[in-house]
XYZ file of C-alpha atoms in Angstrom:
518
model
C 96.953 114.592 85.649
C 94.955 115.575 88.736
C 93.996 119.225 88.609
C 95.401 121.155 91.544
C 92.978 122.809 93.934
C 93.260 126.564 93.423
C 90.431 128.095 95.457
C 88.512 127.268 98.596
C 84.888 128.414 98.625
C 83.031 128.323 101.925
C 79.282 127.979 101.454
C 77.760 129.250 104.678
C 74.291 127.965 105.425
C 72.939 131.082 107.051
C 71.066 134.009 105.593
C 73.353 136.460 107.361
C 76.759 135.749 108.823
C 76.443 135.473 112.569
C 80.036 135.816 113.802
C 82.767 137.839 112.144
C 85.169 138.183 115.044
C 86.417 136.470 118.155
C 84.794 138.378 120.972
C 86.256 138.276 124.452
C 83.965 138.625 127.427
C 86.507 138.335 130.207
C 89.482 140.618 130.659
C 91.403 142.157 133.526
C 94.320 144.530 134.069
C 94.699 147.621 131.918
C 97.871 148.064 129.878
C 99.109 150.812 127.575
C 99.366 149.950 123.875
C 100.382 151.956 120.810
C 99.881 151.668 117.074
C 102.978 150.482 115.181
C 105.317 153.276 114.107
C 106.731 150.986 111.416
C 105.469 149.392 108.240
C 103.602 146.070 108.585
C 103.203 143.723 105.600
C 101.181 140.510 105.970
C 101.046 138.037 103.079
C 102.076 140.815 100.700
C 99.430 143.277 101.950
C 100.522 146.508 103.652
C 98.211 147.009 106.635
C 96.726 150.512 106.949
C 96.495 150.802 110.726
C 95.458 154.457 110.792
C 92.015 153.720 109.331
C 91.489 150.124 110.473
C 88.758 149.409 113.024
C 90.963 146.662 114.457
C 94.533 147.879 113.909
C 97.662 146.016 114.882
C 98.952 147.253 118.228
C 102.279 147.170 120.084
C 102.779 146.129 123.719
C 106.227 145.801 125.328
C 107.829 146.196 121.873
C 105.908 143.194 120.482
C 103.343 143.568 117.692
C 99.884 142.164 118.418
C 97.443 140.892 115.805
C 93.592 141.110 116.016
C 91.908 137.671 116.028
C 88.836 138.771 114.097
C 86.925 136.340 111.903
C 88.603 137.471 108.669
C 92.012 138.521 110.036
C 92.634 135.049 111.487
C 91.768 133.334 108.245
C 93.922 135.805 106.297
C 96.934 134.372 108.133
C 95.835 130.730 107.815
C 94.363 130.470 111.327
C 90.975 129.859 112.881
C 89.775 131.197 116.191
C 86.741 129.929 118.042
C 85.344 131.600 121.140
C 83.046 129.909 123.644
C 82.125 131.289 127.068
C 82.755 127.918 128.745
C 85.793 126.639 126.831
C 87.375 130.011 126.094
C 89.454 130.806 123.005
C 90.837 128.148 120.674
C 93.327 129.045 117.937
C 94.601 126.585 115.334
C 96.474 126.533 112.039
C 94.374 125.448 109.046
C 96.779 125.429 106.095
C 94.893 127.885 103.901
C 94.786 131.681 103.553
C 91.680 133.712 102.912
C 91.833 136.974 101.023
C 92.357 140.155 103.036
C 89.263 141.907 104.393
C 89.684 145.334 105.968
C 87.428 146.421 108.816
C 87.055 150.127 107.985
C 87.131 152.486 110.968
C 84.702 155.409 111.266
C 87.643 157.811 111.540
C 91.406 157.896 112.038
C 92.891 156.037 114.977
C 94.911 157.632 117.767
C 98.437 156.436 118.453
C 97.962 155.432 122.114
C 95.196 153.327 123.689
C 94.396 151.165 126.689
C 93.927 147.401 126.346
C 93.194 144.668 128.868
C 94.935 141.371 129.653
C 92.763 138.451 128.567
C 91.329 136.448 131.476
C 89.880 133.274 129.967
C 90.961 129.804 128.837
C 93.240 129.760 125.793
C 94.357 126.929 123.505
C 96.843 127.146 120.641
C 96.973 124.134 118.325
C 95.376 122.087 121.093
C 97.859 123.236 123.781
C 96.672 125.078 126.890
C 98.198 128.532 127.444
C 98.405 130.062 130.936
C 98.025 133.735 130.118
C 98.968 134.780 133.657
C 102.480 133.379 133.111
C 103.040 134.730 129.613
C 105.670 137.467 129.211
C 103.588 138.733 126.304
C 100.005 137.835 127.265
C 97.008 137.879 124.962
C 95.171 141.189 125.155
C 91.645 142.440 124.597
C 91.168 145.649 122.612
C 87.838 146.939 121.301
C 86.233 143.666 122.470
C 88.563 141.653 120.218
C 91.272 139.239 121.357
C 94.791 140.254 120.249
C 97.591 137.753 119.825
C 101.354 138.467 120.260
C 103.433 137.913 117.118
C 106.391 136.447 118.971
C 108.800 133.983 117.369
C 107.411 131.238 119.588
C 103.903 131.547 118.191
C 104.456 132.993 114.721
C 107.250 130.610 113.710
C 107.196 127.605 116.055
C 103.407 127.160 116.314
C 102.125 128.584 113.034
C 105.104 128.021 110.712
C 105.144 131.585 109.378
C 108.097 133.309 107.715
C 108.937 136.238 109.975
C 111.347 139.165 109.502
C 111.867 142.705 110.781
C 114.198 145.493 109.727
C 114.140 149.299 109.702
C 113.519 149.549 105.957
C 110.736 146.972 105.478
C 109.345 146.903 108.993
C 107.550 143.729 110.075
C 107.001 141.223 107.265
C 105.062 137.973 107.776
C 104.099 135.367 105.205
C 101.889 132.788 106.791
C 102.144 129.883 104.349
C 103.680 128.764 101.084
C 100.363 127.236 100.038
C 98.649 128.433 96.873
C 95.233 127.998 98.476
C 93.023 131.023 98.951
C 89.440 131.359 100.127
C 86.291 133.342 99.609
C 82.882 132.967 101.220
C 79.279 133.023 100.027
C 75.836 132.017 101.223
C 73.385 129.415 99.923
C 69.955 128.748 101.511
C 70.333 124.973 101.867
C 67.517 123.547 103.959
C 68.062 122.235 107.485
C 66.357 118.845 107.888
C 64.287 117.755 110.925
C 67.262 115.857 112.399
C 69.461 118.965 112.219
C 71.478 117.773 109.228
C 71.868 119.890 106.085
C 69.967 119.053 102.921
C 71.536 117.620 99.782
C 74.257 119.567 97.935
C 76.765 119.101 95.117
C 78.491 121.050 92.359
C 78.758 119.921 88.740
C 80.139 121.907 85.838
C 79.162 125.562 86.179
C 76.346 124.999 88.686
C 75.613 124.335 92.335
C 72.736 121.963 93.074
C 71.088 122.014 96.487
C 67.944 121.145 98.391
C 65.859 124.107 99.462
C 62.629 124.417 101.426
C 59.601 122.181 100.751
C 61.521 119.522 98.840
C 62.657 121.787 96.009
C 65.976 121.038 94.257
C 67.637 124.157 92.884
C 70.337 124.797 90.306
C 72.404 127.962 90.889
C 75.130 129.472 88.740
C 78.655 129.306 90.178
C 79.328 132.721 88.626
C 76.234 134.220 90.272
C 74.739 131.951 92.972
C 71.766 134.285 93.455
C 70.597 133.245 90.009
C 68.816 129.968 90.670
C 66.012 127.907 89.218
C 64.013 124.968 90.462
C 64.952 121.812 88.532
C 63.166 119.118 90.547
C 60.403 118.724 93.125
C 60.784 115.861 95.586
C 57.467 114.072 96.224
C 55.996 114.017 99.708
C 57.001 110.746 101.309
C 57.239 110.908 105.152
C 59.794 108.083 105.029
C 61.433 107.712 108.476
C 60.056 111.100 109.515
C 61.310 113.025 106.468
C 58.502 114.966 104.814
C 60.116 114.620 101.389
C 61.972 111.343 101.903
C 65.680 110.696 102.137
C 67.629 112.411 99.350
C 71.219 112.982 98.314
C 73.132 114.753 95.564
C 76.504 113.762 94.166
C 78.566 114.308 91.032
C 79.420 111.342 88.806
C 81.741 112.027 85.875
C 80.648 115.653 85.740
C 76.928 114.880 86.028
C 74.729 116.012 88.932
C 72.899 112.930 90.235
C 69.900 113.112 92.588
C 68.913 110.063 94.644
C 65.818 109.863 96.832
C 63.369 107.380 98.340
C 59.602 107.537 97.963
C 56.965 105.412 99.663
C 57.500 102.957 102.528
C 60.419 100.709 103.355
C 58.969 97.646 101.570
C 56.534 99.021 98.999
C 58.499 102.175 98.262
C 61.163 102.820 95.672
C 64.595 104.412 95.242
C 64.961 106.894 92.379
C 68.121 107.997 90.552
C 67.740 111.192 88.502
C 70.241 112.963 86.244
C 69.923 116.755 86.630
C 71.092 118.213 83.337
C 72.697 121.631 82.894
C 69.808 122.865 80.708
C 67.401 122.356 83.608
C 65.828 119.131 82.304
C 66.055 115.748 84.036
C 66.387 112.093 83.062
C 65.217 109.082 85.077
C 68.236 106.749 85.282
C 66.732 104.046 87.500
C 64.027 103.361 90.063
C 63.296 100.450 92.373
C 65.811 98.851 94.734
C 69.200 98.365 93.142
C 72.928 99.001 93.024
C 73.932 100.629 89.746
C 77.174 101.794 88.127
C 77.299 103.717 84.858
C 80.360 103.391 82.636
C 81.148 104.784 79.179
C 80.018 101.674 77.293
C 77.912 99.795 79.820
C 75.587 100.179 82.782
C 75.787 97.434 85.424
C 72.923 96.803 87.839
C 72.098 94.480 90.755
C 68.415 93.986 91.575
C 67.848 94.407 95.325
C 64.133 93.697 95.542
C 63.064 91.658 98.607
C 62.974 88.777 99.129
C 66.394 88.116 97.557
C 66.450 86.275 94.241
C 69.304 84.517 92.452
C 70.517 85.510 88.998
C 69.953 89.193 89.747
C 73.041 90.694 88.061
C 72.231 92.741 84.949
C 74.038 94.676 82.233
C 73.177 96.775 79.185
C 75.122 98.684 76.576
C 74.911 102.463 76.559
C 72.721 102.557 73.442
C 70.355 99.824 74.687
C 67.138 100.264 76.679
C 66.728 96.827 78.240
C 68.981 94.973 80.678
C 70.070 91.375 80.171
C 70.950 89.021 83.000
C 74.584 87.945 83.281
C 76.416 85.500 85.547
C 75.456 82.214 87.179
C 71.647 82.121 87.611
C 72.132 80.143 90.855
C 74.173 82.908 92.506
C 72.668 85.592 94.737
C 74.522 88.770 93.739
C 75.070 92.045 95.563
C 74.175 90.958 99.103
C 76.014 89.912 102.242
C 74.305 86.895 103.779
C 74.561 86.282 107.517
C 73.098 83.243 109.283
C 70.945 84.070 112.312
C 70.780 80.482 113.554
C 67.296 79.809 112.186
C 67.554 81.025 108.637
C 69.369 83.610 106.603
C 69.313 87.372 106.804
C 71.055 89.564 104.259
C 72.126 93.139 103.672
C 72.203 94.768 100.203
C 75.591 95.968 98.977
C 76.416 98.901 96.705
C 79.884 97.515 95.923
C 79.964 96.983 92.164
C 82.806 97.403 89.646
C 83.311 96.819 85.917
C 87.005 96.403 85.038
C 87.812 95.544 81.433
C 85.280 92.764 80.690
C 84.802 91.567 84.275
C 82.185 92.579 86.859
C 83.268 92.394 90.518
C 80.409 91.917 92.959
C 79.477 90.098 96.181
C 78.041 86.655 95.544
C 76.466 83.846 97.553
C 75.394 80.279 96.841
C 72.816 78.596 99.052
C 72.728 74.850 99.564
C 69.552 73.512 101.177
C 71.592 71.862 103.914
C 74.800 73.895 104.148
C 74.835 77.641 103.375
C 78.152 78.904 102.085
C 79.794 82.225 102.895
C 79.478 85.415 100.911
C 82.513 86.145 98.768
C 83.792 88.461 96.051
C 83.044 87.115 92.559
C 84.318 87.939 89.092
C 81.717 87.684 86.289
C 82.645 87.836 82.595
C 80.168 90.077 80.755
C 80.269 87.934 77.609
C 80.455 84.323 78.797
C 78.803 84.864 82.181
C 81.529 82.752 83.824
C 81.302 83.331 87.577
C 84.483 82.830 89.628
C 85.181 83.453 93.292
C 88.248 85.697 93.727
C 89.409 84.197 97.048
C 88.117 81.841 99.735
C 87.816 84.518 102.435
C 84.383 85.772 103.416
C 83.568 89.363 102.415
C 80.863 91.740 103.637
C 82.051 94.812 101.675
C 84.901 95.671 99.318
C 86.676 98.422 97.374
C 88.995 98.111 94.378
C 91.911 100.423 93.698
C 95.165 99.959 91.765
C 94.486 96.246 91.072
C 94.047 95.551 94.789
C 90.793 94.539 96.483
C 90.316 95.735 100.067
C 87.485 94.049 101.946
C 85.954 93.326 105.351
C 84.507 90.108 106.756
C 81.527 89.678 109.094
C 83.647 90.864 112.046
C 84.565 93.969 110.045
C 88.221 92.932 110.054
C 90.065 94.422 107.082
C 91.891 92.415 104.370
C 93.384 92.843 100.921
C 93.923 90.543 97.960
C 95.184 90.939 94.409
C 92.562 91.631 91.733
C 93.667 88.399 90.065
C 92.877 86.455 93.249
C 94.913 84.332 95.645
C 95.450 84.277 99.397
C 93.947 87.234 101.267
C 96.133 89.208 103.700
C 94.727 90.302 107.068
C 95.519 93.990 107.613
C 93.479 95.057 110.666
C 92.275 92.505 113.238
C 89.884 94.979 114.885
C 86.423 95.978 113.689
C 86.539 98.966 111.338
C 83.525 101.174 110.650
C 84.811 102.871 107.477
C 87.776 102.563 105.137
C 89.087 104.252 101.980
C 92.196 103.929 99.817
C 93.898 106.881 98.109
C 97.003 106.374 95.952
C 98.060 103.305 97.924
C 97.383 104.911 101.320
C 94.792 102.978 103.359
C 92.694 104.949 105.849
C 90.314 103.346 108.314
C 88.228 104.205 111.371
C 87.905 101.823 114.308
C 84.326 100.853 115.133
C 85.103 101.028 118.859
C 85.916 104.740 119.053
C 85.685 106.211 115.534
C 89.360 107.196 115.527
C 90.874 107.675 112.038
C 94.170 105.938 111.221
C 96.480 105.351 108.279
C 97.777 101.810 107.810
C 101.042 101.090 109.689
C 100.697 104.266 111.755
C 99.706 103.722 115.381
C 98.925 107.403 116.005
C 95.453 108.701 115.184
C 95.350 111.267 112.376
C 93.013 113.461 114.451
C 93.353 112.428 118.120
C 89.990 112.538 119.865
C 88.074 112.943 116.612
C 85.198 110.546 115.977
C 84.849 110.041 112.246
C 81.402 110.739 110.842
C 82.118 110.271 107.143
C 85.068 110.000 104.788
C 85.104 109.910 101.018
C 87.493 109.960 98.060
C 86.745 112.935 95.826
C 88.792 113.625 92.698
C 92.093 112.501 94.171
C 91.593 113.813 97.726
C 90.321 112.248 100.940
C 87.672 114.262 102.796
C 87.147 113.355 106.453
C 84.303 114.867 108.481
C 84.276 114.335 112.256
C 81.385 114.520 114.695
C 80.936 118.045 115.998
C 80.942 116.883 119.640
C 84.314 115.116 119.210
C 87.053 115.979 121.682
C 89.487 116.828 118.881
C 89.963 120.488 117.880
C 89.511 119.688 114.184
C 86.120 118.743 112.715
C 87.115 118.304 109.052
C 90.293 117.469 107.146
C 91.378 117.223 103.517
C 94.256 114.788 102.803
C 96.109 114.737 99.486
C 97.462 111.793 97.459
C 100.795 111.930 99.308
C 99.111 111.487 102.682
C 99.636 115.126 103.676
C 96.912 117.115 105.434
C 96.063 119.864 102.961
C 93.435 121.659 105.038
C 91.817 121.304 108.452
C 89.200 123.325 110.286
C 87.787 123.649 113.790
C 84.396 124.635 112.398
C 81.582 122.141 111.918
C 81.485 121.207 108.218
C 78.588 118.867 107.392
C 79.132 118.845 103.597
C 82.271 118.863 101.429
C 82.629 118.712 97.643
C 85.771 118.831 95.485
C 84.979 119.544 91.840
C 86.579 121.477 88.975
C 89.752 122.117 90.956
C 87.838 123.781 93.804
C 87.197 122.719 97.374
C 83.699 123.690 98.475
C 82.871 123.588 102.172
C 79.324 123.930 103.437
C 79.701 125.383 106.907
C 77.188 124.869 109.699
C 75.697 127.923 111.340
């Protein structure tokens, strides 16, 4: 059974946290406010207003809440301030733990606040603060939000009650998710992207300065050790080559490229928990490691036929398998004068059958690339269906694939007639528990099959991935949508969403780890 996510850990890629509150730089009109004379309980925590640097306040008999960095997240919200776009507030679906901003002394009971005079959005909706009966206020340079029924219940979905005995009681969500935050010094690459990162077992693995790969304890992230040194490469402008980290069946796997595009090599390294490493593969290849077998497709250029290989776990050498006349693991596309091809990483071993792209070339009439089934014992090579395929994924005995136009199809694992699902070019697609998600190549919008409305309107998908029973979707930071990252569960429900730029996401050991951009 899939382990439920219990904790959200935000890994912030800064050495010191830059913003802890939502500052407001425009305000007008002084108003009188008081501290609550009644008890206030938020998510089970009694708020001590007398000694809080940012206490709750009351204006026109309505309680106001401080939109600081931690206070927002305590109630399952995010607030983002920008001098040009103003204040944006949105529900995320997860609560952080409570963090008290300790005051230097005891607060008075009466103060002066100002009416906020800047642009305001709540869950993507514009708010005209000049027309609000209970406008947003600014107190101690922090924006304060009215806890009216309209916002607390209708917009944020909170449970809200007030009586003389218990005072004001708000529970922001029924979710079991909580959050904490820590810092890791992951390198920023020349193109502005973050360096490689993953988590496996009891350790974080990340790329630091000067091509160093570190292993850090989850229990104490400050305890780290260098476990690998990337060689200098200068491939495509990267001083230490292109590298990535991911977790495969609990193992931390490092991939990187060394040398040039033609004479260079890809390397796959297993980073073990004891700090040692093992070279899994090098060269140009697609490779999948299973319990009993490792399956490999040789991708050296120029393409060669009979390039599908397999070996048992206890063996050292690969043996070729499949029709020696078939070109495996590439999508071939005619350019009018010859053939060009693109290597594919799509490779599956199911029972005793390998599923892989295949192509046969006749001297006079090239055929199309298709999905082939190869028996690991007999080598029998059979095309699954007649339709052309440029990429494919297998889940729940169904093959989902695209053709040269990037139209999306599906066919049974046993073969037969393919069904056209999307007759527009798609740039990415994933399947989770029978739910098909795809992004249109034209605009990057993310959709679920049979749903005409975008999951994140205005969001241009950057990357999506299935991780341990969840779909992670990262959107470009300059997208028009308020949300830049989402987590979707197996039932198709949005588990978590954030307005902050999140370049890296990992879900391992029942924890959701977000690497936040600074």
